[in-house]
PDB file of C-alpha atoms in Angstrom:
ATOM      1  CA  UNK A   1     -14.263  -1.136  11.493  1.00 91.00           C
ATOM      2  CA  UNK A   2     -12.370  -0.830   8.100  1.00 93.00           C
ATOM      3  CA  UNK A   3     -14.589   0.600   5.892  1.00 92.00           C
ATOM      4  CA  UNK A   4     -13.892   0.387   1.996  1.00 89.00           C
ATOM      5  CA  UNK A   5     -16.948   0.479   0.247  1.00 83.00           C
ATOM      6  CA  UNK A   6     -15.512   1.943  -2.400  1.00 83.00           C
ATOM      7  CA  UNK A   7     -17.983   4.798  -4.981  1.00 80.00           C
ATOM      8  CA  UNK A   8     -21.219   4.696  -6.489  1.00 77.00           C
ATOM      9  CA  UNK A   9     -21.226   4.078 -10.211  1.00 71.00           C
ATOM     10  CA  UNK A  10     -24.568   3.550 -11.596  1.00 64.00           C
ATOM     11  CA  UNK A  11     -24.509   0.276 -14.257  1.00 63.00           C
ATOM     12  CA  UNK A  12     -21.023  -0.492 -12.913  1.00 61.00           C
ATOM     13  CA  UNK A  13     -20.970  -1.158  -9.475  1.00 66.00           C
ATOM     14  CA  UNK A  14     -24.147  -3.667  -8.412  1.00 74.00           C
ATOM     15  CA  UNK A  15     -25.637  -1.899  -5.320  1.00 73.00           C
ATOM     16  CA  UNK A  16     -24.669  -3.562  -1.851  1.00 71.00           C
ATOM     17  CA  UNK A  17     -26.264  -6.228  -1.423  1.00 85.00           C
ATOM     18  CA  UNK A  18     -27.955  -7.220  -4.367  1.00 87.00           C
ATOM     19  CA  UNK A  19     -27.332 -10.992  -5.710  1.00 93.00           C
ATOM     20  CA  UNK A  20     -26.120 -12.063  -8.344  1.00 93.00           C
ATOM     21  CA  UNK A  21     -29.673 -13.108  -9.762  1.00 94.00           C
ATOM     22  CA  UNK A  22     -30.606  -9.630  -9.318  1.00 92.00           C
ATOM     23  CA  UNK A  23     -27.534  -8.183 -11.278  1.00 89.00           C
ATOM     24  CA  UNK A  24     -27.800 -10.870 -14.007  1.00 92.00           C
ATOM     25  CA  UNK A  25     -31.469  -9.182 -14.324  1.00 92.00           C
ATOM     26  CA  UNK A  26     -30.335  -6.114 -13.962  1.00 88.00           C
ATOM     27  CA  UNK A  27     -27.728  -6.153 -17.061  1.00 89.00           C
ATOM     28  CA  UNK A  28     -30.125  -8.300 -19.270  1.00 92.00           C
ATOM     29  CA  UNK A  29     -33.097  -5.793 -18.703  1.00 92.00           C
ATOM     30  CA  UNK A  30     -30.579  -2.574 -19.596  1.00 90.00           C
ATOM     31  CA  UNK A  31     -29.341  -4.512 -22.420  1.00 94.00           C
ATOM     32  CA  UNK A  32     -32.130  -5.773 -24.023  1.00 96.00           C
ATOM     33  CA  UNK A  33     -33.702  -1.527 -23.332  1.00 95.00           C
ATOM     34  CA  UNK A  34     -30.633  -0.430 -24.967  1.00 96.00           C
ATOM     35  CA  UNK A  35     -31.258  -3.164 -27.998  1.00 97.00           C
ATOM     36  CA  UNK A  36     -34.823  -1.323 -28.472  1.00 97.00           C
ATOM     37  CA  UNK A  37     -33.974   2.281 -27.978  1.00 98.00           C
ATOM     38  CA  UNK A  38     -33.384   5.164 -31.098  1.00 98.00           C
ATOM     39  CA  UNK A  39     -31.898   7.388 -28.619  1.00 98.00           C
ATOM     40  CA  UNK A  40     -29.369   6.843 -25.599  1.00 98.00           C
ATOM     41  CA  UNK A  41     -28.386   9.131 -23.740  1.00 98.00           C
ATOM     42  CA  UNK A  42     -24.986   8.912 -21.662  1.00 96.00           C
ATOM     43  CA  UNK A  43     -24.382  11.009 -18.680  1.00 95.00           C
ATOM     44  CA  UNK A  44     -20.566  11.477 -18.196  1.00 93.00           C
ATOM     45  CA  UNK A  45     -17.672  12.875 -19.759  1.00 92.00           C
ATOM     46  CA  UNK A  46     -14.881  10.553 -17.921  1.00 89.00           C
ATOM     47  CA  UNK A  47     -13.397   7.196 -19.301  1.00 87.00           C
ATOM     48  CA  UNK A  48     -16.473   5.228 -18.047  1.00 86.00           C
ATOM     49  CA  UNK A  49     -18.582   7.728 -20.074  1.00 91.00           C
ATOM     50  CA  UNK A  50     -16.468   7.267 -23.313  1.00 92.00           C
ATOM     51  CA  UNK A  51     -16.093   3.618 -23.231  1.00 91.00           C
ATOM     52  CA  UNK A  52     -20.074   3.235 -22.945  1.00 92.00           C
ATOM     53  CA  UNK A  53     -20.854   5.566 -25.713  1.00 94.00           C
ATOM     54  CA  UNK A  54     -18.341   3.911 -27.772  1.00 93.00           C
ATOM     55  CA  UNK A  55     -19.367   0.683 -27.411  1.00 94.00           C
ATOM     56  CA  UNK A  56     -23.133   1.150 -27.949  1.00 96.00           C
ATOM     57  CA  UNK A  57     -22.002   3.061 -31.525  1.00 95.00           C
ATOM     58  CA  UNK A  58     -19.903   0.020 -32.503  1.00 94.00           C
ATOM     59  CA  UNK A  59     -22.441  -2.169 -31.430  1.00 95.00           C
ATOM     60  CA  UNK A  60     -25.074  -0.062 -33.013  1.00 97.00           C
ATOM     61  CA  UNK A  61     -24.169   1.846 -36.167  1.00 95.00           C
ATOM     62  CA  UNK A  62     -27.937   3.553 -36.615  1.00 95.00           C
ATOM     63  CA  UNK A  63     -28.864   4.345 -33.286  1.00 97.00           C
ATOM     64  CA  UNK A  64     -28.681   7.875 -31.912  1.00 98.00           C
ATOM     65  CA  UNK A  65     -25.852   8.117 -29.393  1.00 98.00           C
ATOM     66  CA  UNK A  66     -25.468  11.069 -27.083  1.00 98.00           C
ATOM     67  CA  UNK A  67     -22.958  11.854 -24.666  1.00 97.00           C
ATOM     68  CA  UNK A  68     -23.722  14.553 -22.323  1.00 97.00           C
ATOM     69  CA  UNK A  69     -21.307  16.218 -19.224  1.00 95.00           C
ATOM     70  CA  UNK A  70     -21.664  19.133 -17.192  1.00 93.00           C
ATOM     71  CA  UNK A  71     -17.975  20.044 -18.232  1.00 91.00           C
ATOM     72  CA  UNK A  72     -15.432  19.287 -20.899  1.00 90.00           C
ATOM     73  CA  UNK A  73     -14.795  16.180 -22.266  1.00 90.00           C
ATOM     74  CA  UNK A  74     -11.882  13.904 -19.451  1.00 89.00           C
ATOM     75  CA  UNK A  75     -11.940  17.297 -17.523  1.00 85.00           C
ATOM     76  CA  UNK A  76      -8.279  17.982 -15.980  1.00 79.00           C
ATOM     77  CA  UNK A  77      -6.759  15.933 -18.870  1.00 83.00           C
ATOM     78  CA  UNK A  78      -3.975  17.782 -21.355  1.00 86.00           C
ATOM     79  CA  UNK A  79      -6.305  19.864 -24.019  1.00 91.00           C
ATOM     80  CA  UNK A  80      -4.369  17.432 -26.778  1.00 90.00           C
ATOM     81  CA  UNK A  81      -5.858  14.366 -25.370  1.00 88.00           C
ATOM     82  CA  UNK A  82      -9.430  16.179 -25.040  1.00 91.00           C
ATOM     83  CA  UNK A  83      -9.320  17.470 -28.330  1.00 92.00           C
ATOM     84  CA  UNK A  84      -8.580  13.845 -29.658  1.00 91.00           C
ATOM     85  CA  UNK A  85     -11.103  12.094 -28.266  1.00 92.00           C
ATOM     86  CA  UNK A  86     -13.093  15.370 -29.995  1.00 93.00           C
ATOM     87  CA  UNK A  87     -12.234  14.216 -32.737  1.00 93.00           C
ATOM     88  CA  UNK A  88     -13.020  10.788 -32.818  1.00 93.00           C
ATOM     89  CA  UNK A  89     -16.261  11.152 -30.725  1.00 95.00           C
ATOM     90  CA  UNK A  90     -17.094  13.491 -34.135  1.00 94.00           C
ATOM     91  CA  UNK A  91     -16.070  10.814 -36.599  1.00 94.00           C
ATOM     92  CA  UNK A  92     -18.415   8.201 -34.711  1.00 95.00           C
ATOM     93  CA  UNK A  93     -21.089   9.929 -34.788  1.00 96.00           C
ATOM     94  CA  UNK A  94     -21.523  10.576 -31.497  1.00 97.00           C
ATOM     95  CA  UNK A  95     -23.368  13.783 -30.645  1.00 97.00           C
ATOM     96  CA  UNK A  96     -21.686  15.964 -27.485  1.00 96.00           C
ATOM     97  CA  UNK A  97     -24.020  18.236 -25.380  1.00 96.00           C
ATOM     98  CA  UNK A  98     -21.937  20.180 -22.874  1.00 95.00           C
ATOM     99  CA  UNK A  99     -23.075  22.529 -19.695  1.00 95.00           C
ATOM    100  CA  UNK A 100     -25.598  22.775 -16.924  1.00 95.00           C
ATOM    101  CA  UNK A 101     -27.803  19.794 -16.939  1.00 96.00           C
ATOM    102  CA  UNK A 102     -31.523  19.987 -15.069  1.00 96.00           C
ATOM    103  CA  UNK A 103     -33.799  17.478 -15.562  1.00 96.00           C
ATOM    104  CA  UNK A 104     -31.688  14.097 -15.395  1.00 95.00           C
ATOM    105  CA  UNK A 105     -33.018  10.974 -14.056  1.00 92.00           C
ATOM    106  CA  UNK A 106     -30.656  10.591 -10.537  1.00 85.00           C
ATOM    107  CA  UNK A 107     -30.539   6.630 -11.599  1.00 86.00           C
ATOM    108  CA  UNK A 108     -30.752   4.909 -15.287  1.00 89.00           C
ATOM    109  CA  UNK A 109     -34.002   5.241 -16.787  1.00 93.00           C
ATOM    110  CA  UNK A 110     -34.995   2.651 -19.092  1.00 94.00           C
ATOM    111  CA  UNK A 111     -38.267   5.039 -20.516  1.00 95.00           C
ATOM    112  CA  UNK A 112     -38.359   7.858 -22.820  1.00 97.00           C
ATOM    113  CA  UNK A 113     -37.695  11.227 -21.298  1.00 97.00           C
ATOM    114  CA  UNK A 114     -35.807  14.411 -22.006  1.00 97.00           C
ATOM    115  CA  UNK A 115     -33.501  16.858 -20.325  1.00 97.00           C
ATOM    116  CA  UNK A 116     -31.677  20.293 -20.906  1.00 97.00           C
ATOM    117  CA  UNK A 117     -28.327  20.725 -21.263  1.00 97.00           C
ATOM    118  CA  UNK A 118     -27.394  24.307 -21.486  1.00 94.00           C
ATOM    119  CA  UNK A 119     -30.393  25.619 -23.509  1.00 92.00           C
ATOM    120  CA  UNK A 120     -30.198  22.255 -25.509  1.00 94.00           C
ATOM    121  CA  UNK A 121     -33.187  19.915 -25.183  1.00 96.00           C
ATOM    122  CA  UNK A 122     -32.005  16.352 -25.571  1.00 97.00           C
ATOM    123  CA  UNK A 123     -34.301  13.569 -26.095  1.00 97.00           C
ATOM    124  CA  UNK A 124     -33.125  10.051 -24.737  1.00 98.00           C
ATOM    125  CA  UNK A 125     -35.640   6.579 -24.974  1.00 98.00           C
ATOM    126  CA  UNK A 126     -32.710   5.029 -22.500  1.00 97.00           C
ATOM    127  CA  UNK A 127     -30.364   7.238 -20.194  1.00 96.00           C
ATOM    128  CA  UNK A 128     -27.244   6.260 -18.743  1.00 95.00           C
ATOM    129  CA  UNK A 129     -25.632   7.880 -15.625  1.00 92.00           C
ATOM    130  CA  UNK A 130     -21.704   6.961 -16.169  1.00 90.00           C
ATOM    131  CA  UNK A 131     -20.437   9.084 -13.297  1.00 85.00           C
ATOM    132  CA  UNK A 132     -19.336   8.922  -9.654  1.00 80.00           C
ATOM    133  CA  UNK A 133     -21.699   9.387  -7.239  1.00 80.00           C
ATOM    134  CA  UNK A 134     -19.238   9.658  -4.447  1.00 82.00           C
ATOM    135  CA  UNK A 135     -18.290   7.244  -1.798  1.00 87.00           C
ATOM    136  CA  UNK A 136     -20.440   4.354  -0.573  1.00 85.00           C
ATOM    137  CA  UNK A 137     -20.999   5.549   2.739  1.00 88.00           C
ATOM    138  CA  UNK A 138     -24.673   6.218   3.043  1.00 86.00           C
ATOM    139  CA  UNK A 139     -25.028   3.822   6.002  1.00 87.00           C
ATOM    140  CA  UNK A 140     -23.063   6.235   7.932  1.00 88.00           C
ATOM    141  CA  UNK A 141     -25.090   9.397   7.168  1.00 84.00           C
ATOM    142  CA  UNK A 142     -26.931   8.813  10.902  1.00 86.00           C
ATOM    143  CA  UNK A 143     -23.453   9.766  12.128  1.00 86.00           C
ATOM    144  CA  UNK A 144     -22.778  13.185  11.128  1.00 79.00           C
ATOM    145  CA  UNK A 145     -19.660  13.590  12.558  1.00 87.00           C
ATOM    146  CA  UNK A 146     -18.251  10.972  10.803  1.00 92.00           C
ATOM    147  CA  UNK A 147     -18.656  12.665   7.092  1.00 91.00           C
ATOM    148  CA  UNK A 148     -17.739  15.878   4.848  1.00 89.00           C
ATOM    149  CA  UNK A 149     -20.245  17.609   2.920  1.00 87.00           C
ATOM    150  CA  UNK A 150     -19.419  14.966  -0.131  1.00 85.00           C
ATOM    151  CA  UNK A 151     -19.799  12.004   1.859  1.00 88.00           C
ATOM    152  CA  UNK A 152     -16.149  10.899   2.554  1.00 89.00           C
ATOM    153  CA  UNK A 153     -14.754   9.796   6.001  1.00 91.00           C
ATOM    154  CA  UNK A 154     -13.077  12.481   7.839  1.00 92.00           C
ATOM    155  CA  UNK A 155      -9.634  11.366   8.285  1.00 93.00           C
ATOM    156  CA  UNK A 156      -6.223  12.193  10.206  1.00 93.00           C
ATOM    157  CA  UNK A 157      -2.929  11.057   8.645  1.00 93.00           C
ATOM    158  CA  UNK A 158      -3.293   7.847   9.862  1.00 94.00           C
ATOM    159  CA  UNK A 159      -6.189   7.253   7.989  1.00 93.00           C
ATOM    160  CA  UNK A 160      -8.399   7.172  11.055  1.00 94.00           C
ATOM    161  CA  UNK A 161     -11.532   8.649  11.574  1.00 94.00           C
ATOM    162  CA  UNK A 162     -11.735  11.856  13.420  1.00 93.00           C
ATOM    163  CA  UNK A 163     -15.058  11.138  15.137  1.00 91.00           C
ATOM    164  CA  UNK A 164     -14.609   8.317  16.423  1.00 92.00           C
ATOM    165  CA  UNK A 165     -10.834   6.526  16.513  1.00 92.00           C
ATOM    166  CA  UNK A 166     -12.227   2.913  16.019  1.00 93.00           C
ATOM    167  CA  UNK A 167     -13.024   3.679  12.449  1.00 94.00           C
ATOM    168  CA  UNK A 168     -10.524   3.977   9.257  1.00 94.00           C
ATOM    169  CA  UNK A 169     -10.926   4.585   5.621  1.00 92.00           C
ATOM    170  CA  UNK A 170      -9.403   2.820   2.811  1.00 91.00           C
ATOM    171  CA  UNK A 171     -10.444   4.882  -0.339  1.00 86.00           C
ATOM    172  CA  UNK A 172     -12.953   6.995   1.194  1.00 82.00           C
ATOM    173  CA  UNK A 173     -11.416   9.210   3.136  1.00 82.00           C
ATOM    174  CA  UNK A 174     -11.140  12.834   2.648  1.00 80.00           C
ATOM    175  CA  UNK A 175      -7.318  12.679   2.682  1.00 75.00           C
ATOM    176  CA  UNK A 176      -7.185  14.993  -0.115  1.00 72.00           C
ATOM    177  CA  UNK A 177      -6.395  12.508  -2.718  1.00 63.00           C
ATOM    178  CA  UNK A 178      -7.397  13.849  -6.214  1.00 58.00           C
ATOM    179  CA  UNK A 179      -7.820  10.529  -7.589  1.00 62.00           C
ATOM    180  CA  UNK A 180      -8.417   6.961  -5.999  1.00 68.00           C
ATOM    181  CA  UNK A 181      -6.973   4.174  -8.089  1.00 68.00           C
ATOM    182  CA  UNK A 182      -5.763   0.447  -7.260  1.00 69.00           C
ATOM    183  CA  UNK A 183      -2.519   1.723  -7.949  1.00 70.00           C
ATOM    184  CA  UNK A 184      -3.000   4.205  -4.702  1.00 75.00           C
ATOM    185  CA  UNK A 185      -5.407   1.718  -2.877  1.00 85.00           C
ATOM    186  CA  UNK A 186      -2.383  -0.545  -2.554  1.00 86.00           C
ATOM    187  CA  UNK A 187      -0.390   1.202   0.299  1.00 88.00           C
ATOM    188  CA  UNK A 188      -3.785   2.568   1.598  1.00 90.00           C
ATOM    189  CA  UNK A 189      -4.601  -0.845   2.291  1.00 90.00           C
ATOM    190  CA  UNK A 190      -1.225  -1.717   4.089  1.00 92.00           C
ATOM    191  CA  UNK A 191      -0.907   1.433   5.980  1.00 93.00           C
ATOM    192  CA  UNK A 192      -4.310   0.941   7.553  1.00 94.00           C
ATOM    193  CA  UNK A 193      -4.158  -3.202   8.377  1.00 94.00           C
ATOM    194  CA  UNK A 194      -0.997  -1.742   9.849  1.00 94.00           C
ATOM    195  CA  UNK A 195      -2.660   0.790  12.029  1.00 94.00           C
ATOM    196  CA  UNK A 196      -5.663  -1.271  12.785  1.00 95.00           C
ATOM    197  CA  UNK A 197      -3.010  -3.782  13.823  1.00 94.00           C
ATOM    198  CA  UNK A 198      -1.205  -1.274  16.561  1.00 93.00           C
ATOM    199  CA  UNK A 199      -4.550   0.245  17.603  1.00 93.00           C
ATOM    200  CA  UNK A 200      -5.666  -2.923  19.022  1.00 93.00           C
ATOM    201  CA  UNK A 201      -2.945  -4.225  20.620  1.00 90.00           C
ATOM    202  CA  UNK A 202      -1.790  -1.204  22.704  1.00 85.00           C
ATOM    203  CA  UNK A 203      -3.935   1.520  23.400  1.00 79.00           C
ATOM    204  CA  UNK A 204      -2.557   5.044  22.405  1.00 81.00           C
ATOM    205  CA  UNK A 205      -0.035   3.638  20.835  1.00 86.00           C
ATOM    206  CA  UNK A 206       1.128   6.466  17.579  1.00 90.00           C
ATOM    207  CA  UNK A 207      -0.294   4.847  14.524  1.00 94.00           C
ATOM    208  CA  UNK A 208       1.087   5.568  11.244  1.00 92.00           C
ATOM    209  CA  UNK A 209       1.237   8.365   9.052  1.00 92.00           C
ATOM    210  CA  UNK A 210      -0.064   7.525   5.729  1.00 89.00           C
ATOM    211  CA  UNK A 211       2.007   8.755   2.627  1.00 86.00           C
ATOM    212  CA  UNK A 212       0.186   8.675  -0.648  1.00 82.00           C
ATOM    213  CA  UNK A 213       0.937   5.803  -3.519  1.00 76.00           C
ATOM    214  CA  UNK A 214       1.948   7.798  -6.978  1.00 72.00           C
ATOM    215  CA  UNK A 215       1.267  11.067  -5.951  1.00 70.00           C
ATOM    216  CA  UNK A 216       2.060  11.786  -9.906  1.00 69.00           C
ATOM    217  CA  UNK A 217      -0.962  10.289 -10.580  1.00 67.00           C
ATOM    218  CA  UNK A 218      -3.832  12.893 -10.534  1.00 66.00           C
ATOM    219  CA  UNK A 219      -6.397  11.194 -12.840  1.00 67.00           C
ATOM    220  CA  UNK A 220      -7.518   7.942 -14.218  1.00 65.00           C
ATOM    221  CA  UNK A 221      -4.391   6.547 -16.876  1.00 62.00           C
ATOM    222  CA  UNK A 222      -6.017   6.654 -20.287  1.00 60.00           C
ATOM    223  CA  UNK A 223      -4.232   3.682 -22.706  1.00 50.00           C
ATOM    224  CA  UNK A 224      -7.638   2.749 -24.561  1.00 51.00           C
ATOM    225  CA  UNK A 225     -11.394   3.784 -23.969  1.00 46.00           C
ATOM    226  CA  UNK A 226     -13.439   1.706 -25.193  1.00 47.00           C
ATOM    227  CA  UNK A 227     -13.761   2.476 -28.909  1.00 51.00           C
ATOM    228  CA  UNK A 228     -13.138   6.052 -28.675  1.00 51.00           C
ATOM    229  CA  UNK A 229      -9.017   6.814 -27.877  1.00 48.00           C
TER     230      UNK A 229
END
């Protein structure tokens, strides 16, 4: 079993097996709740955050927009590049709450509600989780040995699973990878069809040892987000 399931993005990601039907209703029924709302509220200081937020201003000057994150602004990035996006968060109009958040929907919530931020209470008609949730690997939570306390695969080098050897990770694995892009999925991908590969056709035979894609690249590259960089 390869499993590559990829992570949980609410809005972004449809949920497994939903059709398209049910995503086409999905988006129209967020959209047309955005289209209606005064206040939206997006959860998540990342690129996925920013681009929302951005978008929703430019595609509606009046509304109240609201980004909120439990840390800084593209957390991990150089301070330049957070203080930019700052700045041109400020000039849109876009109000930033920042700190410990209690009170936020787990999924989107398409009906008026509120939450705290810090000691800030922020009002939202339609709030937007734009963050990861982790990997996709909730169909595996029967099998505890099989997961870390964040819900990744527990891996060796060969991208194999530790509990049980008939299982490997392409993207979910706790290989200590501090950030999963295409760019690093690439050679996960070969290195485990590899190793699947050898597994089957002789047994015990030494599988190989996975070397990480661009291990330069510690967090998402930022050329444009949205309307915001």
């Amino acid at each position: 079993l390869i499993v590559a399931t990829g992570f949980g993005m609410p809005l972004v990601y449809p949920a497994l097996g939903s059709s398209l039907a049910d995503r086409k209703a999905e988006v129209l029924k967020v959209g047309t709740a955005i289209k209606a709302a005064s206040t939206v509220v997006v959860s998540g200081g990342g690129p996925v955050g920013l681009e929302l937020a951005g978008s929703i201003r430019v595609q509606y000057p009046d509304k109240k927009v609201v980004l909120v994150s439990r840390s800084k602004i593209l957390a991990g990035n150089p301070e330049k590049t957070q203080n930019t996006v700052m700045g041109v968060l400020k000039s849109m109009n876009i109000d930033l709450a920042t700190g410990a958040i209690s009170g936020a929907p787990e999924d989107f919530s398409l009906e008026a509600g509120s939450l705290t931020v810090g000691n800030e209470k922020v009002s939202y008609d339609v709030f937007l989780p734009m963050y990861s949730r982790g990997p996709n690997t909730a169909f595996l939570k029967g099998c505890a040995e099989l997961l870390d306390a964040k819900g990744a695969i527990k891996v060796n080098e060969s991208l194999q699973s530790t509990g049980r050897g008939q299982i490997f990770a392409v993207g979910v694995g706790d290989n200590k990878v501090a950030f999963i892009g295409f760019a690093k999925l690439s050679d996960q991908w070969k290195d485990v069809t590899n190793n699947v590969k050898a597994y089957l056709e002789v047994e015990g035979k030494e599988l190989k040892k996975h070397k990480e894609g661009m291990p330069g690249m510690t967090h998402p590259p930022i050329v444009l987000v949205g309307n915001i960089m």
